[in-house]
Structure formats: structure tokens, C-alpha cells
Amino acid sequence: MVNKVTVVGAGNVGATTAQRVAEKELARRVVMVDVAEGVPQGKGLDQWQSAPIEGFDARVVGTNGYDETADSDIVVITAGIARKPGMSRDDLLNTNAGIVKQVSENIKRTSPDAIVIMVSNPLDVMAYVAKEVTGFPRERVLGMAGVLDTGRYRAFLAEALDVSVRDIQAMVLGGHGDTMVPLVSYTSVSGIPVTQLMPREQLDAIVTRTRNGGAEIVKYLKTGSAYYAPSSGAVQMVEAIVRDQKRILPCAAYLQGEYGMEGLFLGVPCKLGRGGLEQVIEVELTNDERVALQKSADAVREPMGALKL
Ligand code: APR
């Protein structure tokens, strides 16, 4: 257990993340920050009142400022707005970049030693904004996408094979978008290569469904996007860090030459422990996977060019 975890943005993803962090007793104090007056306070109080019933010893509080967040061990950023009618992709990008910039400045000032986990979209670009603005080393700025994408992939595979989700090992690399790269060559069921258990066409259909996993949910919800699995993804990263688990998870990390790339955040296998990002692991890729990862990197770099910081 660490002393304090802050979640910025008390919307669907943020509030669910705070709740999961508290229920797992990953921090003594869980602070939710949001610009909406009363919302983080109300949700914080409500969550804390579930503590005696659920049986967890973590105090959840909500606030509109950053004083309460001071000296956080970990900060999860989920603040942002959804695209509104008439807004171009670049407008949205710069609006959310402005929000993430303001949040990052506050974190740098109040929690200079924190490890930041970015969840706000477009994820890979927002992680870059946070790193630039805070000036934190890459060990302390990570993006959550791969854990979510891998979760979706594993769920679909488990359902198709009628096996436990626990027994599916998989890696999804690349940017968080339709150019993500599910690594079929590293997908196994308790060590058995998945290609031995399922025809290629069925596997390809699952890969396609994984790529469109977020859109499938938006289509159902109509307003808003997924938040149960995204918050689970963020909390798995928080837990790996808090408990110093040295877990190997696919996360967006700032590349410094790995996979032949540098200067951008991209989903790669990472070792997470108390130091944050403890290692970027370079795995062998097939030619197709290497080309797909490069394409995914191009898709991340393009909006970075439109950034006005
Ligand atoms: N500081 C703090 N909170 C902010 C700020 C800011 N500057 N600007 C906006 N917010 C808050 C909003 O008030 C809102 O409560 O961010 C919250 C966003 O919550 P939702 O609209 O419910 O969005 P959510 O579904 O939680 O998604 C948040 O995570 O997965 C990503 O794509 C998703 O970028 C989106 C983010």
C-alpha cells in the first residue's frame, strides 16, 4: 500500500478507477480531482461510505484543487472531453492537450516525485504532453492502452475457445487505435500456441474485433465510451507499481531507440515495479508485425505534428 493515489477526472473512467484502487487497498488515501464543482466531492463521499460495507481501509476524497493531491505516489490522468459536433480531430486534440497540460503543470508543482499513468485519449499523444510538461523521466510517465486492448483480445479468445480468461496470454502492441498490433505469434493458451487451437480465419476475426473494441462499445452506449475495462487496465498498472510486482504488461512507453524508434510513446512490453517503468522489453517480431508496428507509430506521430503546446 502506498500513501496516496490521485485520479484526475472524476468522470466514468476516473471514478471507477478510484473505486477499484480503494477496494484493492492500494493506497491509504485516494484523491479524485475534477473541474466540475461538487462532483468529485460527492462521488468521493459516496465511495468512502461503501468502505465499511465492502471492508476496505482507504479514505476516498474528492476536490476541485490540487492541495489535497500533494505528494501523491501515483497520479492517473483521465481528464478530458469527448468530441463534440463540429469539432475536428485536431480541435479535440488541442482541447485535450490543453487540459492535460494544465493538469500536468499542477502535478509537477504538487507531486514532483509521482508516477503518472495517462488514460485520456488520444492516449499516446497525451502521454507525450504529460512527459514534456512535467519533465519527468520516462520511468515515471506511462500510458494505459495495451492492458485494455489485451484484455479485450483475451476475453474474445477465451469465449471462442470456451476456456478460462486466466489461461490466455497475449500481447497487443502499438498505438491505441485501429492500427494496434495484436501479436498472434505471442498468443498462447497455457503455453499452447493459439494457432494450434483455432483456425486462422477465426483468429483474424478476433483480431479485427479487438481493433474495433472501443468503437463496438460506443455504438451501444451512444453517449460516452467504455470505462469498466479501461479502469481495470489502469488499476492493474497501479497495482503492479504499488506492490512492486515486476509484471510484464503492454504499456505505452516513451521509446529511446527500442524497436528502432525514438521520441514517441508507443505500446510495447514493459516491466512495471515500484520504480515505474523498469524495463522496455524488445521481442522478436515477424516482418508483418514489424511493418504493422511502424505503421502504428506513423499514426501516432501524425497528430503529434498538429500539437500546439
Ligand atoms: N481538470 C480535471 N478534470 C477535468 C478537466 C480538467 N482540466 N477537464 C475536464 N475534466 C473532467 C470532466 O469534468 C469529466 O468529469 O474529466 C472528466 C471526464 O469524464 P467523462 O466525460 O465521463 O469521460 P470518461 O469516459 O471518464 O473518459 C475520460 O479516458 O478512456 C479515456 O477516451 C477517454 O479521454 C477519455 C478519458
mmCIF file of C-alpha atoms and ligand atoms in Angstrom:
data_model
loop_
_atom_site.group_PDB
_atom_site.id
_atom_site.type_symbol
_atom_site.label_atom_id
_atom_site.label_comp_id
_atom_site.label_asym_id
_atom_site.label_seq_id
_atom_site.Cartn_x
_atom_site.Cartn_y
_atom_site.Cartn_z
ATOM 1 C CA MET A 1 0.000 0.000 0.000
ATOM 2 C CA VAL A 2 1.268 3.487 -0.827
ATOM 3 C CA ASN A 3 0.237 6.669 0.883
ATOM 4 C CA LYS A 4 -1.652 8.435 -1.882
ATOM 5 C CA VAL A 5 -3.044 7.770 -5.346
ATOM 6 C CA THR A 6 -4.670 10.665 -7.189
ATOM 7 C CA VAL A 7 -7.097 10.262 -10.061
ATOM 8 C CA VAL A 8 -7.607 13.376 -12.182
ATOM 9 C CA GLY A 9 -11.037 13.437 -13.815
ATOM 10 C CA ALA A 10 -13.944 12.077 -11.787
ATOM 11 C CA GLY A 11 -15.989 11.013 -14.801
ATOM 12 C CA ASN A 12 -16.768 7.436 -15.749
ATOM 13 C CA VAL A 13 -13.199 6.178 -16.104
ATOM 14 C CA GLY A 14 -11.801 8.263 -13.238
ATOM 15 C CA ALA A 15 -14.441 7.446 -10.649
ATOM 16 C CA THR A 16 -14.362 3.726 -11.468
ATOM 17 C CA THR A 17 -10.559 3.773 -11.230
ATOM 18 C CA ALA A 18 -10.680 5.470 -7.815
ATOM 19 C CA GLN A 19 -13.216 2.919 -6.588
ATOM 20 C CA ARG A 20 -11.108 -0.040 -7.738
ATOM 21 C CA VAL A 21 -7.910 1.426 -6.227
ATOM 22 C CA ALA A 22 -9.706 1.916 -2.898
ATOM 23 C CA GLU A 23 -11.325 -1.541 -2.907
ATOM 24 C CA LYS A 24 -7.954 -3.181 -3.541
ATOM 25 C CA GLU A 25 -6.433 -1.083 -0.731
ATOM 26 C CA LEU A 26 -3.604 0.085 -2.968
ATOM 27 C CA ALA A 27 -3.382 3.460 -1.176
ATOM 28 C CA ARG A 28 -4.254 4.864 2.239
ATOM 29 C CA ARG A 29 -5.777 7.910 0.563
ATOM 30 C CA VAL A 30 -7.410 8.095 -2.861
ATOM 31 C CA VAL A 31 -7.984 11.626 -4.157
ATOM 32 C CA MET A 32 -10.279 12.448 -7.082
ATOM 33 C CA VAL A 33 -9.826 15.848 -8.755
ATOM 34 C CA ASP A 34 -12.215 17.367 -11.281
ATOM 35 C CA VAL A 35 -13.147 20.830 -12.507
ATOM 36 C CA ALA A 36 -16.858 20.039 -12.094
ATOM 37 C CA GLU A 37 -17.852 21.587 -8.774
ATOM 38 C CA GLY A 38 -19.212 19.122 -6.248
ATOM 39 C CA VAL A 39 -18.881 16.063 -8.485
ATOM 40 C CA PRO A 40 -15.589 14.679 -7.116
ATOM 41 C CA GLN A 41 -16.643 15.581 -3.566
ATOM 42 C CA GLY A 42 -19.982 13.787 -3.931
ATOM 43 C CA LYS A 43 -18.536 10.706 -5.619
ATOM 44 C CA GLY A 44 -15.683 10.571 -3.094
ATOM 45 C CA LEU A 45 -18.053 10.663 -0.159
ATOM 46 C CA ASP A 46 -20.304 8.033 -1.732
ATOM 47 C CA GLN A 47 -17.351 5.701 -2.396
ATOM 48 C CA TRP A 48 -15.949 6.169 1.088
ATOM 49 C CA GLN A 49 -19.326 5.264 2.589
ATOM 50 C CA SER A 50 -19.073 1.915 0.796
ATOM 51 C CA ALA A 51 -15.851 1.174 2.738
ATOM 52 C CA PRO A 52 -17.500 -0.221 5.892
ATOM 53 C CA ILE A 53 -19.716 -2.450 3.740
ATOM 54 C CA GLU A 54 -17.062 -3.615 1.256
ATOM 55 C CA GLY A 55 -14.475 -3.726 4.041
ATOM 56 C CA PHE A 56 -11.600 -1.613 2.788
ATOM 57 C CA ASP A 57 -9.384 0.806 4.675
ATOM 58 C CA ALA A 58 -8.753 3.513 2.128
ATOM 59 C CA ARG A 59 -10.103 7.021 2.516
ATOM 60 C CA VAL A 60 -11.560 8.375 -0.732
ATOM 61 C CA VAL A 61 -11.932 12.141 -1.105
ATOM 62 C CA GLY A 62 -12.865 14.484 -3.931
ATOM 63 C CA THR A 63 -11.692 18.013 -4.605
ATOM 64 C CA ASN A 64 -11.533 20.749 -7.252
ATOM 65 C CA GLY A 65 -7.954 21.779 -6.429
ATOM 66 C CA TYR A 66 -4.531 20.216 -6.119
ATOM 67 C CA ASP A 67 -3.661 20.892 -2.445
ATOM 68 C CA GLU A 68 -5.246 17.595 -1.392
ATOM 69 C CA THR A 69 -3.215 15.728 -4.020
ATOM 70 C CA ALA A 70 0.183 16.901 -2.733
ATOM 71 C CA ASP A 71 2.909 14.256 -2.642
ATOM 72 C CA SER A 72 0.920 11.602 -4.463
ATOM 73 C CA ASP A 73 2.845 8.428 -5.207
ATOM 74 C CA ILE A 74 0.873 7.772 -8.391
ATOM 75 C CA VAL A 75 -1.384 10.036 -10.473
ATOM 76 C CA VAL A 76 -3.800 8.564 -13.022
ATOM 77 C CA ILE A 77 -4.998 11.144 -15.566
ATOM 78 C CA THR A 78 -8.444 10.587 -17.085
ATOM 79 C CA ALA A 79 -9.466 14.239 -17.581
ATOM 80 C CA GLY A 80 -10.704 15.312 -20.971
ATOM 81 C CA ILE A 81 -13.702 15.994 -23.113
ATOM 82 C CA ALA A 82 -15.374 13.892 -25.765
ATOM 83 C CA ARG A 83 -15.555 15.091 -29.358
ATOM 84 C CA LYS A 84 -18.465 17.482 -29.866
ATOM 85 C CA PRO A 85 -20.382 18.096 -33.116
ATOM 86 C CA GLY A 86 -18.463 20.440 -35.419
ATOM 87 C CA MET A 87 -15.123 19.744 -33.719
ATOM 88 C CA SER A 88 -12.315 18.499 -35.924
ATOM 89 C CA ARG A 89 -9.916 15.819 -34.694
ATOM 90 C CA ASP A 90 -7.214 18.471 -34.362
ATOM 91 C CA ASP A 91 -9.562 20.726 -32.337
ATOM 92 C CA LEU A 92 -10.249 17.851 -29.973
ATOM 93 C CA LEU A 93 -6.571 17.006 -29.811
ATOM 94 C CA ASN A 94 -5.629 20.534 -28.837
ATOM 95 C CA THR A 95 -8.505 20.919 -26.363
ATOM 96 C CA ASN A 96 -7.495 17.735 -24.553
ATOM 97 C CA ALA A 97 -3.810 18.643 -24.833
ATOM 98 C CA GLY A 98 -4.650 21.966 -23.121
ATOM 99 C CA ILE A 99 -6.418 20.091 -20.309
ATOM 100 C CA VAL A 100 -3.584 17.585 -19.911
ATOM 101 C CA LYS A 101 -1.041 20.425 -19.963
ATOM 102 C CA GLN A 102 -2.829 22.261 -17.148
ATOM 103 C CA VAL A 103 -3.187 19.031 -15.137
ATOM 104 C CA SER A 104 0.486 18.150 -15.712
ATOM 105 C CA GLU A 105 1.670 21.562 -14.528
ATOM 106 C CA ASN A 106 -0.287 21.105 -11.310
ATOM 107 C CA ILE A 107 1.106 17.613 -10.771
ATOM 108 C CA LYS A 108 4.658 18.782 -11.356
ATOM 109 C CA ARG A 109 4.134 21.516 -8.740
ATOM 110 C CA THR A 110 2.386 19.442 -6.068
ATOM 111 C CA SER A 111 3.672 15.872 -6.637
ATOM 112 C CA PRO A 112 7.136 16.196 -8.203
ATOM 113 C CA ASP A 113 8.016 12.552 -7.458
ATOM 114 C CA ALA A 114 4.802 10.960 -8.729
ATOM 115 C CA ILE A 115 4.497 8.246 -11.345
ATOM 116 C CA VAL A 116 1.951 9.362 -13.965
ATOM 117 C CA ILE A 117 -0.350 6.956 -15.784
ATOM 118 C CA MET A 118 -2.126 8.566 -18.733
ATOM 119 C CA VAL A 119 -5.567 7.306 -19.732
ATOM 120 C CA SER A 120 -7.002 10.377 -21.553
ATOM 121 C CA ASN A 121 -7.221 9.997 -25.327
ATOM 122 C CA PRO A 122 -5.564 10.208 -27.782
ATOM 123 C CA LEU A 123 -3.530 8.279 -25.297
ATOM 124 C CA ASP A 124 -0.096 8.067 -26.872
ATOM 125 C CA VAL A 125 -0.069 11.791 -27.682
ATOM 126 C CA MET A 126 -1.422 12.832 -24.261
ATOM 127 C CA ALA A 127 1.318 10.785 -22.551
ATOM 128 C CA TYR A 128 3.830 12.748 -24.632
ATOM 129 C CA VAL A 129 2.239 16.051 -23.499
ATOM 130 C CA ALA A 130 2.484 14.970 -19.842
ATOM 131 C CA LYS A 131 6.133 13.981 -20.243
ATOM 132 C CA GLU A 132 7.040 17.249 -21.978
ATOM 133 C CA VAL A 133 5.207 19.429 -19.445
ATOM 134 C CA THR A 134 6.280 17.660 -16.253
ATOM 135 C CA GLY A 135 9.807 16.971 -17.450
ATOM 136 C CA PHE A 136 9.592 13.674 -15.544
ATOM 137 C CA PRO A 137 11.926 10.881 -16.710
ATOM 138 C CA ARG A 138 10.372 8.188 -18.870
ATOM 139 C CA GLU A 139 10.370 5.785 -15.931
ATOM 140 C CA ARG A 140 7.628 7.940 -14.381
ATOM 141 C CA VAL A 141 5.287 8.611 -17.322
ATOM 142 C CA LEU A 142 3.337 5.706 -18.806
ATOM 143 C CA GLY A 143 0.188 5.300 -20.872
ATOM 144 C CA MET A 144 -2.562 2.747 -20.337
ATOM 145 C CA ALA A 145 -3.792 1.166 -23.538
ATOM 146 C CA GLY A 146 -2.147 -2.190 -24.103
ATOM 147 C CA VAL A 147 -3.571 -3.711 -20.937
ATOM 148 C CA LEU A 148 -7.070 -2.736 -22.079
ATOM 149 C CA ASP A 149 -6.573 -3.876 -25.668
ATOM 150 C CA THR A 150 -5.047 -7.134 -24.434
ATOM 151 C CA GLY A 151 -7.964 -7.571 -22.042
ATOM 152 C CA ARG A 152 -10.412 -7.311 -24.909
ATOM 153 C CA TYR A 153 -8.377 -9.724 -27.052
ATOM 154 C CA ARG A 154 -8.109 -12.262 -24.197
ATOM 155 C CA ALA A 155 -11.822 -12.038 -23.421
ATOM 156 C CA PHE A 156 -12.780 -12.709 -27.052
ATOM 157 C CA LEU A 157 -10.302 -15.612 -27.296
ATOM 158 C CA ALA A 158 -11.500 -17.184 -24.037
ATOM 159 C CA GLU A 159 -15.094 -17.007 -25.203
ATOM 160 C CA ALA A 160 -14.325 -18.525 -28.609
ATOM 161 C CA LEU A 161 -12.258 -21.371 -27.085
ATOM 162 C CA ASP A 162 -14.533 -21.835 -24.067
ATOM 163 C CA VAL A 163 -11.584 -21.664 -21.655
ATOM 164 C CA SER A 164 -10.754 -19.524 -18.639
ATOM 165 C CA VAL A 165 -9.682 -15.951 -19.373
ATOM 166 C CA ARG A 166 -6.874 -16.585 -16.894
ATOM 167 C CA ASP A 167 -5.197 -19.078 -19.215
ATOM 168 C CA ILE A 168 -4.896 -16.745 -22.207
ATOM 169 C CA GLN A 169 -1.528 -14.988 -22.529
ATOM 170 C CA ALA A 170 -1.273 -12.302 -25.149
ATOM 171 C CA MET A 171 0.422 -9.059 -26.149
ATOM 172 C CA VAL A 172 -1.102 -6.193 -28.082
ATOM 173 C CA LEU A 173 1.459 -3.593 -29.148
ATOM 174 C CA GLY A 174 1.431 -0.269 -30.993
ATOM 175 C CA GLY A 175 -0.733 2.808 -30.627
ATOM 176 C CA HIS A 176 -4.161 2.788 -29.022
ATOM 177 C CA GLY A 177 -6.265 2.930 -32.145
ATOM 178 C CA ASP A 178 -7.206 0.887 -35.144
ATOM 179 C CA THR A 179 -3.511 0.456 -36.018
ATOM 180 C CA MET A 180 -2.815 -1.528 -32.814
ATOM 181 C CA VAL A 181 -0.801 -4.724 -33.335
ATOM 182 C CA PRO A 182 -2.103 -7.877 -31.613
ATOM 183 C CA LEU A 183 0.863 -10.289 -31.632
ATOM 184 C CA VAL A 184 -0.584 -13.590 -32.788
ATOM 185 C CA SER A 185 2.871 -15.217 -32.589
ATOM 186 C CA TYR A 186 2.942 -14.464 -28.814
ATOM 187 C CA THR A 187 -0.628 -15.530 -28.080
ATOM 188 C CA SER A 188 -0.984 -18.771 -26.164
ATOM 189 C CA VAL A 189 -3.373 -20.736 -24.002
ATOM 190 C CA SER A 190 -1.389 -22.001 -21.016
ATOM 191 C CA GLY A 191 1.654 -22.111 -23.263
ATOM 192 C CA ILE A 192 -0.073 -23.746 -26.258
ATOM 193 C CA PRO A 193 0.228 -21.504 -29.337
ATOM 194 C CA VAL A 194 -3.270 -20.253 -30.144
ATOM 195 C CA THR A 195 -2.720 -21.097 -33.822
ATOM 196 C CA GLN A 196 -2.893 -24.804 -32.811
ATOM 197 C CA LEU A 197 -6.316 -24.334 -31.244
ATOM 198 C CA MET A 198 -8.221 -22.201 -33.707
ATOM 199 C CA PRO A 199 -8.372 -21.738 -37.479
ATOM 200 C CA ARG A 200 -6.587 -18.684 -38.860
ATOM 201 C CA GLU A 201 -9.796 -17.040 -40.159
ATOM 202 C CA GLN A 202 -11.394 -17.184 -36.697
ATOM 203 C CA LEU A 203 -8.254 -15.688 -35.162
ATOM 204 C CA ASP A 204 -8.202 -12.918 -37.775
ATOM 205 C CA ALA A 205 -11.839 -12.082 -36.976
ATOM 206 C CA ILE A 206 -10.959 -11.803 -33.271
ATOM 207 C CA VAL A 207 -8.003 -9.548 -34.063
ATOM 208 C CA THR A 208 -10.321 -7.291 -36.092
ATOM 209 C CA ARG A 209 -12.897 -7.218 -33.289
ATOM 210 C CA THR A 210 -10.140 -6.301 -30.811
ATOM 211 C CA ARG A 211 -9.037 -3.392 -33.015
ATOM 212 C CA ASN A 212 -12.618 -2.101 -33.041
ATOM 213 C CA GLY A 213 -13.249 -2.950 -29.372
ATOM 214 C CA GLY A 214 -13.736 0.634 -28.228
ATOM 215 C CA ALA A 215 -15.999 1.569 -31.142
ATOM 216 C CA GLU A 216 -18.189 -1.514 -30.553
ATOM 217 C CA ILE A 217 -18.980 -0.234 -27.059
ATOM 218 C CA VAL A 218 -19.518 3.390 -28.140
ATOM 219 C CA LYS A 219 -22.052 2.097 -30.666
ATOM 220 C CA TYR A 220 -24.066 0.506 -27.858
ATOM 221 C CA LEU A 221 -23.731 3.335 -25.348
ATOM 222 C CA LYS A 222 -24.325 6.084 -27.937
ATOM 223 C CA THR A 223 -23.191 8.755 -25.488
ATOM 224 C CA GLY A 224 -19.904 8.079 -23.739
ATOM 225 C CA SER A 225 -17.335 5.355 -24.119
ATOM 226 C CA ALA A 226 -16.053 2.290 -22.279
ATOM 227 C CA TYR A 227 -14.968 2.634 -18.667
ATOM 228 C CA TYR A 228 -15.116 -0.652 -16.762
ATOM 229 C CA ALA A 229 -12.291 -2.344 -18.676
ATOM 230 C CA PRO A 230 -10.286 0.895 -19.125
ATOM 231 C CA SER A 231 -10.324 1.471 -15.370
ATOM 232 C CA SER A 232 -9.355 -2.173 -14.745
ATOM 233 C CA GLY A 233 -6.409 -1.637 -17.091
ATOM 234 C CA ALA A 234 -5.241 1.473 -15.246
ATOM 235 C CA VAL A 235 -5.612 -0.242 -11.871
ATOM 236 C CA GLN A 236 -3.606 -3.272 -12.979
ATOM 237 C CA MET A 237 -0.743 -0.892 -13.752
ATOM 238 C CA VAL A 238 -1.190 0.928 -10.417
ATOM 239 C CA GLU A 239 -1.143 -2.412 -8.590
ATOM 240 C CA ALA A 240 1.993 -3.620 -10.397
ATOM 241 C CA ILE A 241 3.765 -0.442 -9.292
ATOM 242 C CA VAL A 242 2.414 -0.260 -5.719
ATOM 243 C CA ARG A 243 3.159 -3.919 -4.987
ATOM 244 C CA ASP A 244 6.460 -3.847 -6.926
ATOM 245 C CA GLN A 245 5.263 -6.881 -8.861
ATOM 246 C CA LYS A 246 7.731 -6.603 -11.796
ATOM 247 C CA ARG A 247 4.862 -7.532 -14.091
ATOM 248 C CA ILE A 248 5.395 -7.602 -17.849
ATOM 249 C CA LEU A 249 2.478 -5.645 -19.274
ATOM 250 C CA PRO A 250 1.912 -3.923 -22.594
ATOM 251 C CA CYS A 251 2.026 -0.176 -21.835
ATOM 252 C CA ALA A 252 2.634 2.995 -23.781
ATOM 253 C CA ALA A 253 6.251 3.896 -23.025
ATOM 254 C CA TYR A 254 8.499 6.664 -24.325
ATOM 255 C CA LEU A 255 10.826 4.968 -26.766
ATOM 256 C CA GLN A 256 14.515 5.788 -26.826
ATOM 257 C CA GLY A 257 15.728 3.614 -29.686
ATOM 258 C CA GLU A 258 13.826 0.424 -28.831
ATOM 259 C CA TYR A 259 12.205 -1.181 -31.858
ATOM 260 C CA GLY A 260 14.279 1.276 -33.921
ATOM 261 C CA MET A 261 12.145 4.245 -32.814
ATOM 262 C CA GLU A 262 12.533 7.225 -30.538
ATOM 263 C CA GLY A 263 10.789 10.381 -29.373
ATOM 264 C CA LEU A 264 7.270 8.977 -29.119
ATOM 265 C CA PHE A 265 5.030 6.898 -26.864
ATOM 266 C CA LEU A 266 4.060 3.518 -28.260
ATOM 267 C CA GLY A 267 2.633 0.325 -26.770
ATOM 268 C CA VAL A 268 5.460 -2.125 -26.005
ATOM 269 C CA PRO A 269 6.071 -4.855 -23.395
ATOM 270 C CA CYS A 270 7.152 -3.135 -20.171
ATOM 271 C CA LYS A 271 8.319 -4.316 -16.770
ATOM 272 C CA LEU A 272 6.452 -2.390 -14.049
ATOM 273 C CA GLY A 273 7.621 -2.168 -10.458
ATOM 274 C CA ARG A 274 7.975 0.358 -7.671
ATOM 275 C CA GLY A 275 10.246 2.452 -9.901
ATOM 276 C CA GLY A 276 7.529 2.721 -12.559
ATOM 277 C CA LEU A 277 8.822 1.659 -15.964
ATOM 278 C CA GLU A 278 11.743 -0.580 -15.051
ATOM 279 C CA GLN A 279 12.454 -2.041 -18.495
ATOM 280 C CA VAL A 280 11.232 -1.925 -22.071
ATOM 281 C CA ILE A 281 11.415 -5.450 -23.439
ATOM 282 C CA GLU A 282 12.289 -5.897 -27.089
ATOM 283 C CA VAL A 283 10.768 -9.038 -28.564
ATOM 284 C CA GLU A 284 11.406 -10.565 -31.963
ATOM 285 C CA LEU A 285 8.726 -9.626 -34.465
ATOM 286 C CA THR A 286 7.729 -11.185 -37.751
ATOM 287 C CA ASN A 287 8.132 -8.992 -40.831
ATOM 288 C CA ASP A 288 4.394 -8.311 -40.947
ATOM 289 C CA GLU A 289 4.345 -7.346 -37.261
ATOM 290 C CA ARG A 290 7.314 -5.022 -37.709
ATOM 291 C CA VAL A 291 5.630 -3.276 -40.655
ATOM 292 C CA ALA A 292 2.364 -3.000 -38.672
ATOM 293 C CA LEU A 293 4.206 -1.502 -35.665
ATOM 294 C CA GLN A 294 5.889 1.063 -37.914
ATOM 295 C CA LYS A 295 2.504 1.962 -39.420
ATOM 296 C CA SER A 296 1.088 2.334 -35.924
ATOM 297 C CA ALA A 297 3.993 4.635 -34.971
ATOM 298 C CA ASP A 298 3.275 6.780 -38.040
ATOM 299 C CA ALA A 299 -0.354 7.066 -36.914
ATOM 300 C CA VAL A 300 0.844 8.330 -33.503
ATOM 301 C CA ARG A 301 3.384 10.774 -34.967
ATOM 302 C CA GLU A 302 0.865 12.411 -37.299
ATOM 303 C CA PRO A 303 -1.285 14.072 -34.583
ATOM 304 C CA MET A 304 1.910 14.945 -32.653
ATOM 305 C CA GLY A 305 2.676 17.260 -35.574
ATOM 306 C CA ALA A 306 -0.639 19.091 -35.034
ATOM 307 C CA LEU A 307 0.067 19.706 -31.326
ATOM 308 C CA LYS A 308 0.194 23.302 -30.123
ATOM 309 C CA LEU A 309 1.746 23.211 -26.671
HETATM 310 N N1 APR B 1 -9.182 19.012 -14.820
HETATM 311 C C1 APR B 1 -9.808 17.986 -14.213
HETATM 312 N N2 APR B 1 -10.861 17.324 -14.743
HETATM 313 C C2 APR B 1 -11.295 17.739 -15.944
HETATM 314 C C3 APR B 1 -10.698 18.812 -16.648
HETATM 315 C C4 APR B 1 -9.583 19.460 -16.033
HETATM 316 N N3 APR B 1 -8.952 20.477 -16.613
HETATM 317 N N4 APR B 1 -11.374 18.981 -17.809
HETATM 318 C C5 APR B 1 -12.339 18.047 -17.864
HETATM 319 N N5 APR B 1 -12.306 17.296 -16.731
HETATM 320 C C6 APR B 1 -13.173 16.194 -16.319
HETATM 321 C C7 APR B 1 -14.640 16.389 -16.695
HETATM 322 O O1 APR B 1 -15.279 17.322 -15.829
HETATM 323 C C8 APR B 1 -15.198 14.988 -16.547
HETATM 324 O O2 APR B 1 -15.724 14.734 -15.260
HETATM 325 O O3 APR B 1 -12.831 14.990 -16.960
HETATM 326 C C9 APR B 1 -13.939 14.090 -16.766
HETATM 327 C C10 APR B 1 -14.069 13.182 -17.980
HETATM 328 O O4 APR B 1 -15.050 12.252 -17.681
HETATM 329 P P1 APR B 1 -16.066 11.625 -18.768
HETATM 330 O O5 APR B 1 -16.568 12.717 -19.635
HETATM 331 O O6 APR B 1 -17.011 10.748 -18.025
HETATM 332 O O7 APR B 1 -15.105 10.750 -19.683
HETATM 333 P P2 APR B 1 -14.587 9.262 -19.395
HETATM 334 O O8 APR B 1 -15.493 8.273 -20.018
HETATM 335 O O9 APR B 1 -14.251 9.131 -17.959
HETATM 336 O O10 APR B 1 -13.239 9.255 -20.265
HETATM 337 C C11 APR B 1 -12.123 10.036 -19.871
HETATM 338 O O11 APR B 1 -10.497 8.479 -20.652
HETATM 339 O O12 APR B 1 -10.654 6.464 -21.810
HETATM 340 C C12 APR B 1 -10.435 7.846 -21.906
HETATM 341 O O13 APR B 1 -11.242 8.386 -24.118
HETATM 342 C C13 APR B 1 -11.472 8.538 -22.748
HETATM 343 O O14 APR B 1 -10.247 10.595 -22.956
HETATM 344 C C14 APR B 1 -11.334 9.959 -22.294
HETATM 345 C C15 APR B 1 -10.976 9.792 -20.817
#
